[in-house]
Amino acid sequence: TKDSEKYEAIGKGRKHALLINNCVPEDAISYTAVVGEKESTAKLEVEELVRIVIPPEPTSVITSEVTKFECELNTEKAEVTWWKEGVELRPGEKYRMEKDKKKHTLFINDTTEDDAGMYIVTAGEDKANAPLTVGEPPLKMIEGPKDQLVIEKETATFSCVTNKEGEVIWQRAGQD
């Protein structure tokens, strides 16, 4: 091995060493010391630092939906911790966490406006965050008006039911 910024062979008296600076996973191979006709080999293992390679994305949902945040790590051997504004999230009725190899997912059940905020995922020394915005569901018609048959001079009543309070616009033969 040549002396360089990466490798440094040092010796003092009878003690000799090979320094491998700034180790990375690619350095995890065998290294051999040769003295005359004698060789001795040792193997280097490099434990990779845990990194979040795909962070969770900003998410917007409407109330009562299930919210999903996903992230991916550089290794399968690590766990993540999910946080909301400094409070660690624990599995239960509200939160569910899943792991599939390198992918980690946080599910927030029955999302409400109180769930809006900044969510953080930590893995080792790495962390990433994503905001959650929660809005009201749009006004929807649940039940539409029914055909009516009335006798001349009687009052006809058309009615509809919506999922929440809001304005209904009635039109006559396609006109406002």
Short mmCIF file of C-alpha atoms in Angstrom, two decimals:
data_model
loop_
_atom_site.label_atom_id
_atom_site.label_comp_id
_atom_site.label_asym_id
_atom_site.label_seq_id
_atom_site.Cartn_x
_atom_site.Cartn_y
_atom_site.Cartn_z
CA THR A 1 0.00 0.00 0.00
CA LYS A 2 1.34 3.42 -0.96
CA ASP A 3 1.58 6.31 1.47
CA SER A 4 -1.05 8.91 0.68
CA GLU A 5 -3.69 10.96 2.45
CA LYS A 6 -5.78 7.78 2.73
CA TYR A 7 -3.07 5.37 3.92
CA GLU A 8 -0.19 6.05 6.24
CA ALA A 9 2.43 3.47 7.23
CA ILE A 10 4.26 4.40 10.41
CA GLY A 11 6.99 2.66 12.34
CA LYS A 12 8.87 3.39 15.57
CA GLY A 13 11.42 0.92 16.81
CA ARG A 14 9.89 -2.53 16.65
CA LYS A 15 6.27 -1.36 16.34
CA HIS A 16 4.73 -0.68 12.96
CA ALA A 17 1.20 0.30 11.93
CA LEU A 18 -0.92 1.02 8.88
CA LEU A 19 -3.34 3.88 9.38
CA ILE A 20 -6.36 3.99 7.09
CA ASN A 21 -7.84 7.44 7.36
CA ASN A 22 -11.50 8.32 6.91
CA CYS A 23 -12.68 4.71 6.60
CA VAL A 24 -15.61 3.99 4.30
CA PRO A 25 -17.37 0.68 3.57
CA GLU A 26 -15.19 0.15 0.47
CA ASP A 27 -12.15 -0.10 2.79
CA ALA A 28 -13.60 -3.27 4.35
CA ILE A 29 -11.10 -5.77 2.93
CA SER A 30 -8.10 -7.71 4.18
CA TYR A 31 -4.74 -6.03 4.82
CA THR A 32 -1.47 -7.93 4.99
CA ALA A 33 1.77 -7.05 6.76
CA VAL A 34 4.81 -8.59 5.10
CA VAL A 35 8.14 -8.89 6.94
CA GLY A 36 10.72 -10.87 5.04
CA GLU A 37 9.10 -14.20 4.19
CA LYS A 38 6.43 -13.93 6.90
CA GLU A 39 2.93 -12.58 6.16
CA SER A 40 0.09 -11.85 8.53
CA THR A 41 -3.37 -10.77 7.39
CA ALA A 42 -6.14 -8.97 9.24
CA LYS A 43 -9.61 -8.08 8.04
CA LEU A 44 -11.15 -4.62 8.38
CA GLU A 45 -14.88 -4.26 8.94
CA VAL A 46 -16.43 -0.83 8.55
CA GLU A 47 -19.79 -0.23 10.16
CA GLU A 48 -21.72 2.14 7.94
CA LEU A 49 -23.24 5.25 9.50
CA VAL A 50 -27.01 5.18 9.33
CA ARG A 51 -28.34 7.74 6.87
CA ILE A 52 -31.80 8.67 5.68
CA VAL A 53 -31.43 8.42 1.91
CA ILE A 54 -35.08 9.18 1.02
CA PRO A 55 -36.69 11.58 3.50
CA PRO A 56 -40.44 11.83 4.18
CA GLU A 57 -42.30 14.26 1.94
CA PRO A 58 -44.58 17.16 2.96
CA THR A 59 -48.11 15.78 3.15
CA SER A 60 -51.61 17.27 2.97
CA VAL A 61 -54.72 15.31 3.90
CA ILE A 62 -58.32 15.96 4.82
CA THR A 63 -59.72 15.14 8.25
CA SER A 64 -60.51 11.50 9.06
CA GLU A 65 -58.09 10.12 6.45
CA VAL A 66 -55.13 7.87 7.27
CA THR A 67 -51.89 9.81 6.82
CA LYS A 68 -48.71 8.07 5.66
CA PHE A 69 -45.10 9.28 5.97
CA GLU A 70 -42.33 7.14 4.44
CA CYS A 71 -38.56 7.27 4.55
CA GLU A 72 -35.77 4.99 3.40
CA LEU A 73 -32.44 4.31 5.09
CA ASN A 74 -29.13 3.22 3.61
CA THR A 75 -29.22 -0.01 5.64
CA GLU A 76 -31.74 -2.61 6.82
CA LYS A 77 -29.96 -2.94 10.17
CA ALA A 78 -31.26 0.28 11.71
CA GLU A 79 -34.43 1.45 13.37
CA VAL A 80 -36.06 4.86 13.21
CA THR A 81 -37.90 6.99 15.73
CA TRP A 82 -40.80 9.24 14.68
CA TRP A 83 -41.49 12.55 16.46
CA LYS A 84 -44.09 15.29 16.28
CA GLU A 85 -42.83 18.68 17.39
CA GLY A 86 -40.39 17.22 19.94
CA VAL A 87 -42.62 14.45 21.30
CA GLU A 88 -41.71 10.85 20.50
CA LEU A 89 -44.57 8.94 18.87
CA ARG A 90 -45.48 5.51 20.23
CA PRO A 91 -47.47 2.78 18.45
CA GLY A 92 -51.12 2.53 19.48
CA GLU A 93 -54.58 3.42 18.21
CA LYS A 94 -53.38 6.74 16.77
CA TYR A 95 -49.97 5.78 15.34
CA ARG A 96 -48.71 2.67 13.57
CA MET A 97 -45.11 2.12 12.47
CA GLU A 98 -43.99 -0.43 9.87
CA LYS A 99 -40.61 -1.52 8.55
CA ASP A 100 -39.99 -3.28 5.23
CA LYS A 101 -36.25 -3.79 4.72
CA LYS A 102 -34.86 -0.23 4.36
CA LYS A 103 -38.27 1.48 4.13
CA HIS A 104 -39.92 2.81 7.30
CA THR A 105 -43.52 4.06 7.40
CA LEU A 106 -45.53 6.05 9.93
CA PHE A 107 -49.34 5.81 9.71
CA ILE A 108 -51.54 8.36 11.51
CA ASN A 109 -55.08 7.00 11.89
CA ASP A 110 -58.20 9.16 11.74
CA THR A 111 -56.24 12.35 11.07
CA THR A 112 -57.61 15.52 12.68
CA GLU A 113 -56.56 19.17 12.52
CA ASP A 114 -54.69 18.61 15.84
CA ASP A 115 -52.35 16.25 13.95
CA ALA A 116 -51.10 19.06 11.69
CA GLY A 117 -47.51 20.11 12.33
CA MET A 118 -43.90 19.12 11.76
CA TYR A 119 -43.03 15.41 11.85
CA ILE A 120 -39.42 14.32 12.31
CA VAL A 121 -37.80 10.94 11.73
CA THR A 122 -34.44 10.11 13.33
CA ALA A 123 -32.10 7.25 12.45
CA GLY A 124 -28.74 7.10 14.20
CA GLU A 125 -27.40 10.65 14.07
CA ASP A 126 -29.40 11.54 10.95
CA LYS A 127 -32.79 13.21 10.91
CA ALA A 128 -35.31 14.54 8.40
CA ASN A 129 -38.62 16.32 8.72
CA ALA A 130 -41.82 16.92 6.80
CA PRO A 131 -44.86 19.07 7.56
CA LEU A 132 -48.40 17.73 7.70
CA THR A 133 -51.30 20.01 6.79
CA VAL A 134 -54.83 18.89 7.53
CA GLY A 135 -57.89 20.46 5.94
CA GLU A 136 -61.61 20.06 6.13
CA PRO A 137 -63.17 17.75 3.58
CA PRO A 138 -64.82 19.53 0.65
CA LEU A 139 -68.58 20.00 0.65
CA LYS A 140 -70.17 16.92 -0.95
CA MET A 141 -73.70 15.89 -1.74
CA ILE A 142 -74.63 12.72 0.16
CA GLU A 143 -78.18 12.45 -1.13
CA GLY A 144 -79.52 14.28 -4.17
CA PRO A 145 -83.00 15.67 -4.88
CA LYS A 146 -85.75 13.26 -5.98
CA ASP A 147 -88.21 13.70 -8.83
CA GLN A 148 -91.47 15.33 -7.71
CA LEU A 149 -95.04 15.14 -8.97
CA VAL A 150 -97.37 17.89 -7.73
CA ILE A 151 -100.77 19.18 -8.70
CA GLU A 152 -100.95 22.65 -10.18
CA LYS A 153 -100.81 25.39 -7.53
CA GLU A 154 -99.16 23.06 -4.93
CA THR A 155 -95.65 23.66 -3.58
CA ALA A 156 -92.87 21.37 -4.80
CA THR A 157 -90.00 20.74 -2.36
CA PHE A 158 -86.65 19.47 -3.58
CA SER A 159 -84.11 18.62 -0.88
CA CYS A 160 -80.60 17.29 -0.68
CA VAL A 161 -78.24 16.21 2.11
CA THR A 162 -74.58 17.27 2.34
CA ASN A 163 -71.69 15.93 4.41
CA LYS A 164 -71.40 19.21 6.34
CA GLU A 165 -72.85 22.69 6.52
CA GLY A 166 -72.35 24.74 3.38
CA GLU A 167 -74.00 26.51 0.48
CA VAL A 168 -76.04 24.59 -2.09
CA ILE A 169 -76.69 26.31 -5.40
CA TRP A 170 -79.99 25.42 -7.04
CA GLN A 171 -80.38 25.74 -10.80
CA ARG A 172 -83.49 25.68 -12.94
CA ALA A 173 -83.08 23.82 -16.23
CA GLY A 174 -79.31 24.46 -16.17
CA GLN A 175 -79.63 28.17 -15.30
CA ASP A 176 -78.62 29.88 -12.05
#
